[in-house]
Short mmCIF file of C-alpha atoms in Angstrom, two decimals:
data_model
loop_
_atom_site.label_atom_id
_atom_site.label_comp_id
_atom_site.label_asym_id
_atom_site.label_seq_id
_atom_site.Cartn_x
_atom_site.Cartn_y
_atom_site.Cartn_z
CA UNK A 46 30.73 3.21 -14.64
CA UNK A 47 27.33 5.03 -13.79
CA UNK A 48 24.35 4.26 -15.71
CA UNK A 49 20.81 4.54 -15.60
CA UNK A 50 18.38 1.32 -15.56
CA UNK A 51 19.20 0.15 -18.96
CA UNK A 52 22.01 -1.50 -18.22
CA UNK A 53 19.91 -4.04 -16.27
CA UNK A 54 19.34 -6.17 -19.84
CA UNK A 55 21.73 -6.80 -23.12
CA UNK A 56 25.32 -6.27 -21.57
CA UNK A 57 28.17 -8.45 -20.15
CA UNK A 58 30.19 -7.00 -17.38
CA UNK A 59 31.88 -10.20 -16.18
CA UNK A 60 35.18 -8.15 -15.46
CA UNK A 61 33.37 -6.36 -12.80
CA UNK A 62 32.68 -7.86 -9.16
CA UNK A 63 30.42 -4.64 -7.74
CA UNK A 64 26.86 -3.70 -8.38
CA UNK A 65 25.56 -0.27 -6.69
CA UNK A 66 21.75 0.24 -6.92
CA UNK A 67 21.30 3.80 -5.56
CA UNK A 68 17.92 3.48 -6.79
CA UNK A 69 16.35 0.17 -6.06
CA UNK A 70 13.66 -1.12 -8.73
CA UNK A 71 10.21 -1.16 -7.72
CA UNK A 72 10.34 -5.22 -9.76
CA UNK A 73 12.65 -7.07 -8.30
CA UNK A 74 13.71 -8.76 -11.55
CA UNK A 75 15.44 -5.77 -12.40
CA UNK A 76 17.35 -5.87 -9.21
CA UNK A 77 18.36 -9.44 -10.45
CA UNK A 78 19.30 -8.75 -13.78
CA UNK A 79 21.44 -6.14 -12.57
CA UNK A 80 23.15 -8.42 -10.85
CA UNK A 81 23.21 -10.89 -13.43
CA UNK A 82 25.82 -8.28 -15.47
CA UNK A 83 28.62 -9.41 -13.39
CA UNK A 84 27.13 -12.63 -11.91
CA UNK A 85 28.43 -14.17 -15.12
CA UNK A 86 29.76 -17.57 -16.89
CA UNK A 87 33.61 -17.08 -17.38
CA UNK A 88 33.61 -14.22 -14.75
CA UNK A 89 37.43 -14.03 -13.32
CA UNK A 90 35.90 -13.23 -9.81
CA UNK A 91 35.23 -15.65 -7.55
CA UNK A 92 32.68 -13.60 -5.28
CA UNK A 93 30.47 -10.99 -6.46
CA UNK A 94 28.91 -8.15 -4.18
CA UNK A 95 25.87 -6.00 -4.27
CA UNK A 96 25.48 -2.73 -2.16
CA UNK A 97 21.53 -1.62 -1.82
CA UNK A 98 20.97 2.29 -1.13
CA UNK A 99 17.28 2.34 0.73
CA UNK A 100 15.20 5.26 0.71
CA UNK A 101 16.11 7.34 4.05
CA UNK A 102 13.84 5.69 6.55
CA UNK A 103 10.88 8.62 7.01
CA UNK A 104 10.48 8.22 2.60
CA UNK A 105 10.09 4.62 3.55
CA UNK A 106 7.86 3.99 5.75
CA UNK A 107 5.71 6.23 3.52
CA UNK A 108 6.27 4.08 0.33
CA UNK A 109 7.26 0.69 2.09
CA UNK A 110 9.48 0.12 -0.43
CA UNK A 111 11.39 -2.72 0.62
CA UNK A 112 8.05 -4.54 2.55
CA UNK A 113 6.64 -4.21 -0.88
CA UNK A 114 10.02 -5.24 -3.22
CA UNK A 115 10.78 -8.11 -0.32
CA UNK A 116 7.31 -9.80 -0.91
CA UNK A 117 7.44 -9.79 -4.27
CA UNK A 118 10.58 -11.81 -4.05
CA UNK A 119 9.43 -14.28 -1.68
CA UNK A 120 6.53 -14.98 -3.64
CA UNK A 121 9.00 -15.47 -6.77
CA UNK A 122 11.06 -17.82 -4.30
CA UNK A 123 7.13 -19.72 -3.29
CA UNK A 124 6.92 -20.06 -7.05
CA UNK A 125 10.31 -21.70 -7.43
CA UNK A 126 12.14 -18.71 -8.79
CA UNK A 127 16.33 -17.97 -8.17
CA UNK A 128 16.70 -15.07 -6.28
CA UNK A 129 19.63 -13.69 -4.42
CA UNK A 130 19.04 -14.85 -0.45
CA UNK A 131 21.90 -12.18 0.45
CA UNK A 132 19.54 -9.01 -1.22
CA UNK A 133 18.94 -7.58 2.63
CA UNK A 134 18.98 -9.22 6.65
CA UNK A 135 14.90 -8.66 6.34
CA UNK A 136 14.79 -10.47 3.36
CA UNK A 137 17.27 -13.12 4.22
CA UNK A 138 15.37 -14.07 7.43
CA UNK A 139 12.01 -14.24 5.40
CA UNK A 140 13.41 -16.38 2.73
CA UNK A 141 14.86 -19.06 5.40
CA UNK A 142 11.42 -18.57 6.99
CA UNK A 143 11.12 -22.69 6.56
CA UNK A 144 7.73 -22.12 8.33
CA UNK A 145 6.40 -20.19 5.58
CA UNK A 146 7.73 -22.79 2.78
CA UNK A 147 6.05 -25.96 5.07
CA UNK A 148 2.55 -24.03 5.73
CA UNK A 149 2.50 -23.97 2.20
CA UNK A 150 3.48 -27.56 1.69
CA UNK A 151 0.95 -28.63 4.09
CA UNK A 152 -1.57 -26.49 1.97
CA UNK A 153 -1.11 -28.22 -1.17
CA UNK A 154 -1.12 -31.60 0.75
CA UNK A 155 -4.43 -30.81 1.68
CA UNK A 156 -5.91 -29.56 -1.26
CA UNK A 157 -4.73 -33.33 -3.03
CA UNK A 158 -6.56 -35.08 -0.50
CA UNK A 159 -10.11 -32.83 -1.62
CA UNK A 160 -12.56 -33.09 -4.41
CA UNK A 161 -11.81 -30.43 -6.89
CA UNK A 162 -15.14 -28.78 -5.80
CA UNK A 163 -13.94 -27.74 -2.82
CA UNK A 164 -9.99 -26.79 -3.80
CA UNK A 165 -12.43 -24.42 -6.20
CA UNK A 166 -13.73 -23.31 -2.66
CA UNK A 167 -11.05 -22.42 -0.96
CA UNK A 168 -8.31 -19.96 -0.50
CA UNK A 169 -4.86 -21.30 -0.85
CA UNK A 170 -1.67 -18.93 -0.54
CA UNK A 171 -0.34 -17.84 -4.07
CA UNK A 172 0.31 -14.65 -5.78
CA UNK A 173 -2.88 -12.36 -4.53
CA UNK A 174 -1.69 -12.71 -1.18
CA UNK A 175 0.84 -10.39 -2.26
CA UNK A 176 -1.55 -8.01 -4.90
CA UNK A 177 -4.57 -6.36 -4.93
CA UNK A 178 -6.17 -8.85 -7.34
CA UNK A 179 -8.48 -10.81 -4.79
CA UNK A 180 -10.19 -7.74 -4.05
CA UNK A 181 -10.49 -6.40 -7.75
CA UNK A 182 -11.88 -9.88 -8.36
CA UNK A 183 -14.49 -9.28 -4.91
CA UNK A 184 -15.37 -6.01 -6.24
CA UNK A 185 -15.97 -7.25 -9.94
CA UNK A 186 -18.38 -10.06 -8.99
CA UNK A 187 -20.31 -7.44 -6.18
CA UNK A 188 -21.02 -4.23 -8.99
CA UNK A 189 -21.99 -7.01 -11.76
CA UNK A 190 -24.70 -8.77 -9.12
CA UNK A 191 -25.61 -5.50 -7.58
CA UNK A 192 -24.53 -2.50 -9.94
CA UNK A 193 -27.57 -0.15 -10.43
CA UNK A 194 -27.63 -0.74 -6.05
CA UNK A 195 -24.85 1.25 -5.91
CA UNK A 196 -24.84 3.74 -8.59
CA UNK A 197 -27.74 5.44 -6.88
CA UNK A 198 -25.68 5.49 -3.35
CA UNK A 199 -24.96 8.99 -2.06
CA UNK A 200 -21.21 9.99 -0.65
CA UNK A 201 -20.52 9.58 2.60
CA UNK A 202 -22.36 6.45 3.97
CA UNK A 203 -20.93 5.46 6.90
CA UNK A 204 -21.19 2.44 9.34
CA UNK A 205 -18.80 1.16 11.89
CA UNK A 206 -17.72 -2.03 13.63
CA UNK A 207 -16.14 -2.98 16.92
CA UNK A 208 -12.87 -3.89 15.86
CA UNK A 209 -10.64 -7.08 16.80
CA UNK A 210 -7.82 -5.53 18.17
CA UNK A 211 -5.35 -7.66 16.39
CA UNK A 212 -6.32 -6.62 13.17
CA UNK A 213 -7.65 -2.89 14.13
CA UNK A 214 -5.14 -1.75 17.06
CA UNK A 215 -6.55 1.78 17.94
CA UNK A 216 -9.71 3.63 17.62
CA UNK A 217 -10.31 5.52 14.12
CA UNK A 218 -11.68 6.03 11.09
CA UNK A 219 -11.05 4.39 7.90
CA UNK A 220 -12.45 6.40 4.99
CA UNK A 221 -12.58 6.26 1.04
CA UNK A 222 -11.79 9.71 -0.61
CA UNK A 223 -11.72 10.31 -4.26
CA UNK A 224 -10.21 12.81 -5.96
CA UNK A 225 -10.84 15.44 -7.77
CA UNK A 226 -14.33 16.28 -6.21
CA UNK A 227 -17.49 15.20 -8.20
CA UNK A 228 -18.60 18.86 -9.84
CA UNK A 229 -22.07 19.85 -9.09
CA UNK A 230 -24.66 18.63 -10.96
CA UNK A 231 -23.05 16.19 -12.64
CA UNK A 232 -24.57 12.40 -12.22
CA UNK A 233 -22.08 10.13 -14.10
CA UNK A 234 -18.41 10.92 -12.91
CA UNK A 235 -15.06 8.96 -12.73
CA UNK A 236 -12.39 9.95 -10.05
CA UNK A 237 -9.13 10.26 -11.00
CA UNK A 238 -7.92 8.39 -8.07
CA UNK A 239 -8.54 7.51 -4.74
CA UNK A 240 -7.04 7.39 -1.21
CA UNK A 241 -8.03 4.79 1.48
CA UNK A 242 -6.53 5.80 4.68
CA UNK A 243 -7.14 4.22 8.23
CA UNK A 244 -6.27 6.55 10.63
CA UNK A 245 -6.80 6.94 14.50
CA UNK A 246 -7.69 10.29 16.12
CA UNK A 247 -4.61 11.64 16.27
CA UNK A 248 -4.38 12.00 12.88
CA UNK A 249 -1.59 9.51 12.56
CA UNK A 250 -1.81 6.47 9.81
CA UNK A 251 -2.18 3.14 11.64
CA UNK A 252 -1.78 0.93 8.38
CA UNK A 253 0.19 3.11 5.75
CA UNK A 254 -0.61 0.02 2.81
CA UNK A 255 -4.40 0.03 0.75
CA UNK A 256 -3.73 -3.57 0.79
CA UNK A 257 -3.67 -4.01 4.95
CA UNK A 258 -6.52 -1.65 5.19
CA UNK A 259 -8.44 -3.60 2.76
CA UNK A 260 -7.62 -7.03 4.39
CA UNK A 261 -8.34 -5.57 8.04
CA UNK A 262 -11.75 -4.99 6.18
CA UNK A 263 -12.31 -7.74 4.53
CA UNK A 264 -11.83 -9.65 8.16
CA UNK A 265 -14.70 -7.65 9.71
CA UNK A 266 -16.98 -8.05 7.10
CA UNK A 267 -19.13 -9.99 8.67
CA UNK A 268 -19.32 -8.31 11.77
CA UNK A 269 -22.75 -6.71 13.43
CA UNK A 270 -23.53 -2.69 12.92
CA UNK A 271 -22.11 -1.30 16.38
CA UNK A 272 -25.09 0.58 16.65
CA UNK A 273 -23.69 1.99 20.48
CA UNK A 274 -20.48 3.04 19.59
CA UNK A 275 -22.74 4.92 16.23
CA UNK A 276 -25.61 6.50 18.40
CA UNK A 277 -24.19 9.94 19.18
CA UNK A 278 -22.97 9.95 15.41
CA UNK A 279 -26.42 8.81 14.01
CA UNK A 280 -27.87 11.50 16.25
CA UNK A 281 -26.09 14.19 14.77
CA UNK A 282 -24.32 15.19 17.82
CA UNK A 283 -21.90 18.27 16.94
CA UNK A 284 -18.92 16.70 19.41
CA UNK A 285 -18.48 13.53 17.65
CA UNK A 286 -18.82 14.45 14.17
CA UNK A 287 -16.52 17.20 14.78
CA UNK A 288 -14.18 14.64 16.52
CA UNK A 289 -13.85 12.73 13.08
CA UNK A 290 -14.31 15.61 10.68
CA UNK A 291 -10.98 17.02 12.71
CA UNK A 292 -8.60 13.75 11.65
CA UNK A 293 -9.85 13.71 8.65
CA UNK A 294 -8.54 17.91 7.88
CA UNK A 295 -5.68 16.85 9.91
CA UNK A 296 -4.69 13.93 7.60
CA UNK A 297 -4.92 16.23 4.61
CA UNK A 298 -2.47 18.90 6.10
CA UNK A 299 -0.28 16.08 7.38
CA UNK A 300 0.52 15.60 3.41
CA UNK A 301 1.80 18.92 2.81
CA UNK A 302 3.62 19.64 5.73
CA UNK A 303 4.80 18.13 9.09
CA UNK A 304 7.03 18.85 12.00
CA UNK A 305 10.07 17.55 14.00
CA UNK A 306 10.64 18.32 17.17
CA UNK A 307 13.95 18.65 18.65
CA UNK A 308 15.01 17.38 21.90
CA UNK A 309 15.09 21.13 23.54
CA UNK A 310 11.39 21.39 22.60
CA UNK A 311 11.85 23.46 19.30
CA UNK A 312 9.82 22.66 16.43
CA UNK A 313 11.30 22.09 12.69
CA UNK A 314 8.79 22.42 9.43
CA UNK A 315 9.62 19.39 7.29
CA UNK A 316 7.78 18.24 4.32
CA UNK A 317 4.76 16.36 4.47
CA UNK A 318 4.51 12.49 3.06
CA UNK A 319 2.79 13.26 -0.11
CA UNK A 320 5.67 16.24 -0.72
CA UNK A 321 8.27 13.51 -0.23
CA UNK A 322 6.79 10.84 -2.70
CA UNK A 323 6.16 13.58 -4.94
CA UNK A 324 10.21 15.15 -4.56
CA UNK A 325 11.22 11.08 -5.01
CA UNK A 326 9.11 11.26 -8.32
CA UNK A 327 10.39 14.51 -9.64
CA UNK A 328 14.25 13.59 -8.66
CA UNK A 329 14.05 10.49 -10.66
CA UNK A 330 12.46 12.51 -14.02
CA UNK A 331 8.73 10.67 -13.49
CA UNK A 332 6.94 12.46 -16.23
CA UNK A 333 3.88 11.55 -14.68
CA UNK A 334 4.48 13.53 -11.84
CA UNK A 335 5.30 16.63 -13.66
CA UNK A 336 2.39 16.77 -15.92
CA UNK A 337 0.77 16.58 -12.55
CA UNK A 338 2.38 19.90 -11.32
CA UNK A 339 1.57 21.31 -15.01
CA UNK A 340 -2.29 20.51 -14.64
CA UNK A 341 -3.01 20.04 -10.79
CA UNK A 342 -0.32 22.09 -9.54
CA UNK A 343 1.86 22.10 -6.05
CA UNK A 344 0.65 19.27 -3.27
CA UNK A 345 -0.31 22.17 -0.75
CA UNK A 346 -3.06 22.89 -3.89
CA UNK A 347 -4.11 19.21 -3.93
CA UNK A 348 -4.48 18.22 -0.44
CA UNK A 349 -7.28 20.52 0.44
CA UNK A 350 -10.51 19.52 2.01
CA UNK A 351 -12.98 20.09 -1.08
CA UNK A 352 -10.47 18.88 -3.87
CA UNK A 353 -12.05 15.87 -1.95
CA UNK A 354 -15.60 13.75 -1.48
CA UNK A 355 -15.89 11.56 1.37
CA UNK A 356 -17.01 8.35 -0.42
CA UNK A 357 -17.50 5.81 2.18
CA UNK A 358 -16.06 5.57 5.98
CA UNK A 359 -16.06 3.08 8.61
CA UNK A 360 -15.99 4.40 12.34
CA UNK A 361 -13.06 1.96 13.95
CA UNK A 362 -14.36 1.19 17.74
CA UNK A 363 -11.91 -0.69 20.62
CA UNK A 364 -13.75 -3.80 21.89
#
C-alpha cells in the first residue's frame, strides 16, 4: 500500500508488520503515529519494523533534518513522552545518553532546594533549548524597553568581537540580511524574511542552524568592542571591506549554484543549497514554494546582491 501522510491518523493496519517513510515528517509525532498503524493491540505480529529514507546527505546537512527531528524527540522523551528508541543509531545513542537525563535530574534537585525568586532567575533545560522561543522572548522584552532606539537605526551597523574559539571556530562574518530590499524612500517597511548566516572567508557556512548562530551570539554578548581587529574597517580601508563584501557575494552565488570536483581535477556544476531546498519543496507539491516561483521567480533571480539589505553584521575575530 502507498499513501500519502494521511494515513498517519484514523486507520488500523494491525495485519501489517512494515512501515516505509520515504519522506520523514518534519514533527516527529507523525513519525509515531505512523507507526502506531501497525504497532497495534491484537496485531498477529510479534515484531514490527520501520525503514527511514533520509534526505541524501548534501540536502541534509543543508536542512539538518534529522539534528532537528532527533531533538525534538529527545525533548518529548525529557518530558516523559513514548517514543520509539530504535527510530535511528544517532538517535538511539542520544536517548540512552543517561548523562543528559541525570544533568537534568540534578537541575531540578537544585531548583527544590531555592527560593522561588531565584528558580524565576534562572535558566533550567526545557523545551526552548530546543526552539527559538528564548530569543523571541529576549527580543520582545529589548524593542518594548528600547523600541523608538532602534527604529531610527540605519542598515548595516556593524561591530565585532574576539571570538571564543569553542563557540566561534574560524574567522568570519556573521550578518543579518532581509529580504526583499527596503524600496527607496520608504520609512516604515516589513521584510518578508530574513537570513542569518555565519560564514568564514571562504565563503563556506560554519553553523548552517539560525538557532547555533544565535546562541554563539548570545554567549558573546557581553564581550568588549574589538576595536583592533575593527580599525582598518572603521578606517574605511578598501582591502578589508572588500575582504568581507567578497564572502558576503560569494554566499549569495553559493545558493544558486555550486561545484564538485572530481578526483582527476574536473569540475561538475551542481545546484546550489537554496536550489535543493527549493527542488525538495516543489517535489513534495509545497504550494508555498510555487506561489514563490509565480511572484518572486527562479532562485538565481532571488539570490542577488540588491534583492538584499545588510541589516546588521558582526566581524568574527580568532583570539
Amino acid at each position: 500500500m502507498i499513501a500519502t501522510d494521511a494515513l498517519s491518523e484514523g486507520q488500523n493496519l494491525q495485519d501489517c508488520d512494515l512501515v516505509i517513510n520515504y519522506d520523514i515528517h518534519w514533527n516527529p509525532v507523525r513519525v509515531i503515529q505512523r507507526m502506531g498503524r501497525i504497532d497495534r493491540l491484537g496485531s498477529p505480529n510479534e515484531v514490527v519494523f520501520g525503514v527511514n529514507f533520509w534526505p541524501s546527505d548534501n540536502i541534509n546537512s543543508y536542512l539538518n533534518l534529522q539534528g532537528r527531528i532527533e531533538q525534538r524527540m529527545a525533548a518529548m522523551q525529557l518530558a516523559g513522552a513514548e517514543v520509539h528508541l530504535e527510530f535511528s543509531d544517532t538517535f538511539r545513542e542520544m536517548a540512552a545518553d543517561e548523562e543528559l537525563e541525570q544533568r537534568q535530574k540534578d537541575r531540578m534537585l537544585e531548583q527544590m532546594q531555592s527560593s522561588w525568586d531565584e528558580i524565576d532567575s534562572e535558566r533550567s533545560l526545557g523545551f526552548d533549548d530546543f526552539s527559538l522561543e528564548v530569543y523571541r522572548q529576549e527580543l520582545l522584552e529589548e524593542l518594548r524597553a528600547r523600541q523608538k532606539y532602534y527604529e531610527g537605526l540605519p542598515n548595516a551597523i556593524y561591530t565585532g568581537f574576539v571570538a571564543q574559539s569553542a563557540i566561534c571556530p574560524q574567522k568570519g562574518l556573521i550578518a543579518l540580511l532581509g529580504y526583499p530590499a527596503r524600496p527607496p524612500k520608504v520609512d516604515k517597511y516589513t521584510y518578508k524574511n530574513h537570513e542569518l548566516l555565519y560564514i568564514n572567508y571562504r565563503r563556506e557556512s560554519v553553523l548552517l542552524n539560525q538557532k547555533e548562530v544565535l546562541e554563539s551570539l548570545a554567549k558573546h554578548k557581553n564581550e568588549a568592542r574589538d576595536n583592533e581587529g575593527l580599525r582598518d574597517i572603521d578606517l574605511g580601508k578598501p582591502e578589508a571591506i572588500q575582504q568581507l563584501s567578497h564572502a558576503l557575494t560569494q554566499w549569495l552565488k553559493l545558493q544558486t549554484t555550486s561545484e564538485e570536483v572530481s578526483e582527476d581535477g574536473t569540475t561538475t556544476p551542481r545546484m546550489g543549497k537554496a536550489q535543493l531546498n527549493l527542488f525538495d519543496q516543489l517535489k513534495s507539491g509545497n504550494k508555498a514554494a510555487i506561489r514563490q516561483i509565480k511572484t518572486e521567480g527562479g532562485v538565481e533571480e532571488k539570490y542577488q546582491k540588491d534583492n538584499f539589505d545588510l541589516i546588521v553584521w558582526f566581524v568574527v575575530n580568532a583570539p
